């Protein structure tokens, strides 16, 4: 019954594929009423399909936004670390700098060592 009706509809429509729910509408006798009911059913079903698809797309978009926010947070954290490191470096440099102090101390040691050598010889 349903397949015959389906074939007839295809023949009427020039062989194009039907998107109507034949089983839901087959109990209706009048052709126009049946067609209208089937089309309404299809629209409802497609509406639900598109709505689910839109919801999935929104979820993906939200996930992308969350990922971007996480990435920004990581960058901010790295920048804070760099800033702390710069601050530590500034403190060392402003107090003469550990490296500079070590160089000066070595110079003094060698100079005093030379003086000692000179004095002892």
PDB file of C-alpha atoms in Angstrom:
ATOM      1  CA  UNK A   1       0.000   0.000   0.000  1.00  0.00           C
ATOM      2  CA  UNK A   2       2.622   2.505   1.070  1.00  0.00           C
ATOM      3  CA  UNK A   3       5.131   1.622  -1.619  1.00  0.00           C
ATOM      4  CA  UNK A   4       2.430   1.790  -4.312  1.00  0.00           C
ATOM      5  CA  UNK A   5       1.397   5.223  -3.088  1.00  0.00           C
ATOM      6  CA  UNK A   6       5.041   6.220  -2.975  1.00  0.00           C
ATOM      7  CA  UNK A   7       5.575   5.085  -6.573  1.00  0.00           C
ATOM      8  CA  UNK A   8       2.485   6.958  -7.692  1.00  0.00           C
ATOM      9  CA  UNK A   9       3.694  10.124  -5.995  1.00  0.00           C
ATOM     10  CA  UNK A  10       7.096   9.757  -7.624  1.00  0.00           C
ATOM     11  CA  UNK A  11       5.469   9.329 -10.998  1.00  0.00           C
ATOM     12  CA  UNK A  12       3.394  12.483 -10.399  1.00  0.00           C
ATOM     13  CA  UNK A  13       6.451  14.473  -9.366  1.00  0.00           C
ATOM     14  CA  UNK A  14       8.504  13.420 -12.367  1.00  0.00           C
ATOM     15  CA  UNK A  15      10.551  10.806 -10.511  1.00  0.00           C
ATOM     16  CA  UNK A  16      11.946  13.095  -7.840  1.00  0.00           C
ATOM     17  CA  UNK A  17      12.533  11.673  -4.384  1.00  0.00           C
ATOM     18  CA  UNK A  18       9.731  12.091  -1.885  1.00  0.00           C
ATOM     19  CA  UNK A  19      10.387  13.575   1.499  1.00  0.00           C
ATOM     20  CA  UNK A  20       6.917  12.856   2.848  1.00  0.00           C
ATOM     21  CA  UNK A  21       6.114  10.512   5.673  1.00  0.00           C
ATOM     22  CA  UNK A  22       3.781   8.161   3.840  1.00  0.00           C
ATOM     23  CA  UNK A  23       3.076   5.914   6.823  1.00  0.00           C
ATOM     24  CA  UNK A  24       1.860   8.803   8.992  1.00  0.00           C
ATOM     25  CA  UNK A  25      -0.499  10.045   6.289  1.00  0.00           C
ATOM     26  CA  UNK A  26      -1.676   6.836   4.626  1.00  0.00           C
ATOM     27  CA  UNK A  27      -4.925   6.577   6.601  1.00  0.00           C
ATOM     28  CA  UNK A  28      -6.183   9.841   5.075  1.00  0.00           C
ATOM     29  CA  UNK A  29      -8.280   9.172   1.988  1.00  0.00           C
ATOM     30  CA  UNK A  30      -8.307  12.565   0.269  1.00  0.00           C
ATOM     31  CA  UNK A  31      -5.164  13.177  -1.785  1.00  0.00           C
ATOM     32  CA  UNK A  32      -4.914  16.929  -1.076  1.00  0.00           C
ATOM     33  CA  UNK A  33      -5.394  16.481   2.637  1.00  0.00           C
ATOM     34  CA  UNK A  34      -2.844  13.672   2.666  1.00  0.00           C
ATOM     35  CA  UNK A  35      -0.271  15.757   0.789  1.00  0.00           C
ATOM     36  CA  UNK A  36      -0.806  18.720   3.105  1.00  0.00           C
ATOM     37  CA  UNK A  37      -0.483  16.570   6.218  1.00  0.00           C
ATOM     38  CA  UNK A  38       2.700  14.929   4.906  1.00  0.00           C
ATOM     39  CA  UNK A  39       4.246  18.285   4.082  1.00  0.00           C
ATOM     40  CA  UNK A  40       3.451  19.608   7.567  1.00  0.00           C
ATOM     41  CA  UNK A  41       5.033  16.496   9.086  1.00  0.00           C
ATOM     42  CA  UNK A  42       8.164  16.973   6.983  1.00  0.00           C
ATOM     43  CA  UNK A  43       8.454  20.628   7.983  1.00  0.00           C
ATOM     44  CA  UNK A  44       8.134  19.723  11.655  1.00  0.00           C
ATOM     45  CA  UNK A  45      10.748  17.006  11.343  1.00  0.00           C
ATOM     46  CA  UNK A  46      13.166  19.241   9.402  1.00  0.00           C
ATOM     47  CA  UNK A  47      12.596  22.003  11.925  1.00  0.00           C
ATOM     48  CA  UNK A  48      13.652  19.711  14.746  1.00  0.00           C
ATOM     49  CA  UNK A  49      16.648  18.540  12.725  1.00  0.00           C
ATOM     50  CA  UNK A  50      17.788  22.080  11.950  1.00  0.00           C
ATOM     51  CA  UNK A  51      17.204  23.144  15.526  1.00  0.00           C
ATOM     52  CA  UNK A  52      19.437  20.321  16.808  1.00  0.00           C
ATOM     53  CA  UNK A  53      22.051  21.218  14.230  1.00  0.00           C
ATOM     54  CA  UNK A  54      21.956  24.889  15.273  1.00  0.00           C
ATOM     55  CA  UNK A  55      22.271  23.844  18.926  1.00  0.00           C
ATOM     56  CA  UNK A  56      25.332  21.715  18.129  1.00  0.00           C
ATOM     57  CA  UNK A  57      26.859  24.635  16.239  1.00  0.00           C
ATOM     58  CA  UNK A  58      26.221  26.939  19.212  1.00  0.00           C
ATOM     59  CA  UNK A  59      27.868  24.392  21.512  1.00  0.00           C
ATOM     60  CA  UNK A  60      30.918  24.233  19.237  1.00  0.00           C
ATOM     61  CA  UNK A  61      31.096  28.030  19.175  1.00  0.00           C
ATOM     62  CA  UNK A  62      30.913  28.194  22.980  1.00  0.00           C
ATOM     63  CA  UNK A  63      33.681  25.589  23.229  1.00  0.00           C
ATOM     64  CA  UNK A  64      35.863  27.628  20.828  1.00  0.00           C
ATOM     65  CA  UNK A  65      35.283  30.728  22.969  1.00  0.00           C
ATOM     66  CA  UNK A  66      36.207  28.821  26.131  1.00  0.00           C
ATOM     67  CA  UNK A  67      39.383  27.535  24.480  1.00  0.00           C
ATOM     68  CA  UNK A  68      40.319  31.065  23.356  1.00  0.00           C
ATOM     69  CA  UNK A  69      39.729  32.334  26.898  1.00  0.00           C
ATOM     70  CA  UNK A  70      41.940  29.570  28.319  1.00  0.00           C
ATOM     71  CA  UNK A  71      44.655  30.490  25.814  1.00  0.00           C
ATOM     72  CA  UNK A  72      44.398  34.175  26.788  1.00  0.00           C
ATOM     73  CA  UNK A  73      44.658  33.200  30.465  1.00  0.00           C
ATOM     74  CA  UNK A  74      47.799  31.150  29.749  1.00  0.00           C
ATOM     75  CA  UNK A  75      49.317  34.129  27.925  1.00  0.00           C
ATOM     76  CA  UNK A  76      48.472  36.451  30.829  1.00  0.00           C
ATOM     77  CA  UNK A  77      50.077  34.006  33.261  1.00  0.00           C
ATOM     78  CA  UNK A  78      53.249  33.807  31.138  1.00  0.00           C
ATOM     79  CA  UNK A  79      53.350  37.600  30.905  1.00  0.00           C
ATOM     80  CA  UNK A  80      53.026  37.901  34.703  1.00  0.00           C
ATOM     81  CA  UNK A  81      55.941  35.465  35.105  1.00  0.00           C
ATOM     82  CA  UNK A  82      58.051  37.460  32.638  1.00  0.00           C
ATOM     83  CA  UNK A  83      57.196  40.668  34.489  1.00  0.00           C
ATOM     84  CA  UNK A  84      58.222  39.132  37.823  1.00  0.00           C
ATOM     85  CA  UNK A  85      61.497  37.978  36.277  1.00  0.00           C
ATOM     86  CA  UNK A  86      62.146  41.480  34.887  1.00  0.00           C
ATOM     87  CA  UNK A  87      61.401  42.945  38.316  1.00  0.00           C
ATOM     88  CA  UNK A  88      63.899  40.579  39.970  1.00  0.00           C
ATOM     89  CA  UNK A  89      66.480  41.500  37.347  1.00  0.00           C
ATOM     90  CA  UNK A  90      65.889  45.229  37.956  1.00  0.00           C
ATOM     91  CA  UNK A  91      66.356  44.765  41.703  1.00  0.00           C
ATOM     92  CA  UNK A  92      69.659  42.957  41.149  1.00  0.00           C
ATOM     93  CA  UNK A  93      70.863  45.591  38.688  1.00  0.00           C
ATOM     94  CA  UNK A  94      69.826  48.523  40.879  1.00  0.00           C
ATOM     95  CA  UNK A  95      71.820  47.133  43.804  1.00  0.00           C
ATOM     96  CA  UNK A  96      74.917  46.922  41.647  1.00  0.00           C
ATOM     97  CA  UNK A  97      73.996  43.621  40.142  1.00  0.00           C
ATOM     98  CA  UNK A  98      75.276  40.296  41.405  1.00  0.00           C
ATOM     99  CA  UNK A  99      77.245  39.694  38.240  1.00  0.00           C
ATOM    100  CA  UNK A 100      78.937  43.088  38.397  1.00  0.00           C
ATOM    101  CA  UNK A 101      79.736  42.608  42.065  1.00  0.00           C
ATOM    102  CA  UNK A 102      81.293  39.235  41.390  1.00  0.00           C
ATOM    103  CA  UNK A 103      83.436  40.708  38.598  1.00  0.00           C
ATOM    104  CA  UNK A 104      84.605  43.547  40.824  1.00  0.00           C
ATOM    105  CA  UNK A 105      85.392  41.140  43.658  1.00  0.00           C
ATOM    106  CA  UNK A 106      87.445  38.969  41.328  1.00  0.00           C
ATOM    107  CA  UNK A 107      89.307  42.036  40.095  1.00  0.00           C
ATOM    108  CA  UNK A 108      90.084  43.078  43.654  1.00  0.00           C
ATOM    109  CA  UNK A 109      91.249  39.590  44.514  1.00  0.00           C
ATOM    110  CA  UNK A 110      93.609  39.499  41.560  1.00  0.00           C
ATOM    111  CA  UNK A 111      94.892  42.993  42.286  1.00  0.00           C
ATOM    112  CA  UNK A 112      95.486  42.196  45.937  1.00  0.00           C
ATOM    113  CA  UNK A 113      97.044  38.908  44.885  1.00  0.00           C
ATOM    114  CA  UNK A 114      99.425  40.797  42.625  1.00  0.00           C
ATOM    115  CA  UNK A 115     100.216  43.216  45.361  1.00  0.00           C
ATOM    116  CA  UNK A 116     100.936  40.293  47.667  1.00  0.00           C
ATOM    117  CA  UNK A 117     103.116  38.739  45.016  1.00  0.00           C
ATOM    118  CA  UNK A 118     104.966  41.995  44.563  1.00  0.00           C
ATOM    119  CA  UNK A 119     105.368  42.480  48.314  1.00  0.00           C
ATOM    120  CA  UNK A 120     106.576  38.916  48.890  1.00  0.00           C
ATOM    121  CA  UNK A 121     109.159  38.974  46.117  1.00  0.00           C
TER     122      UNK A 121
END
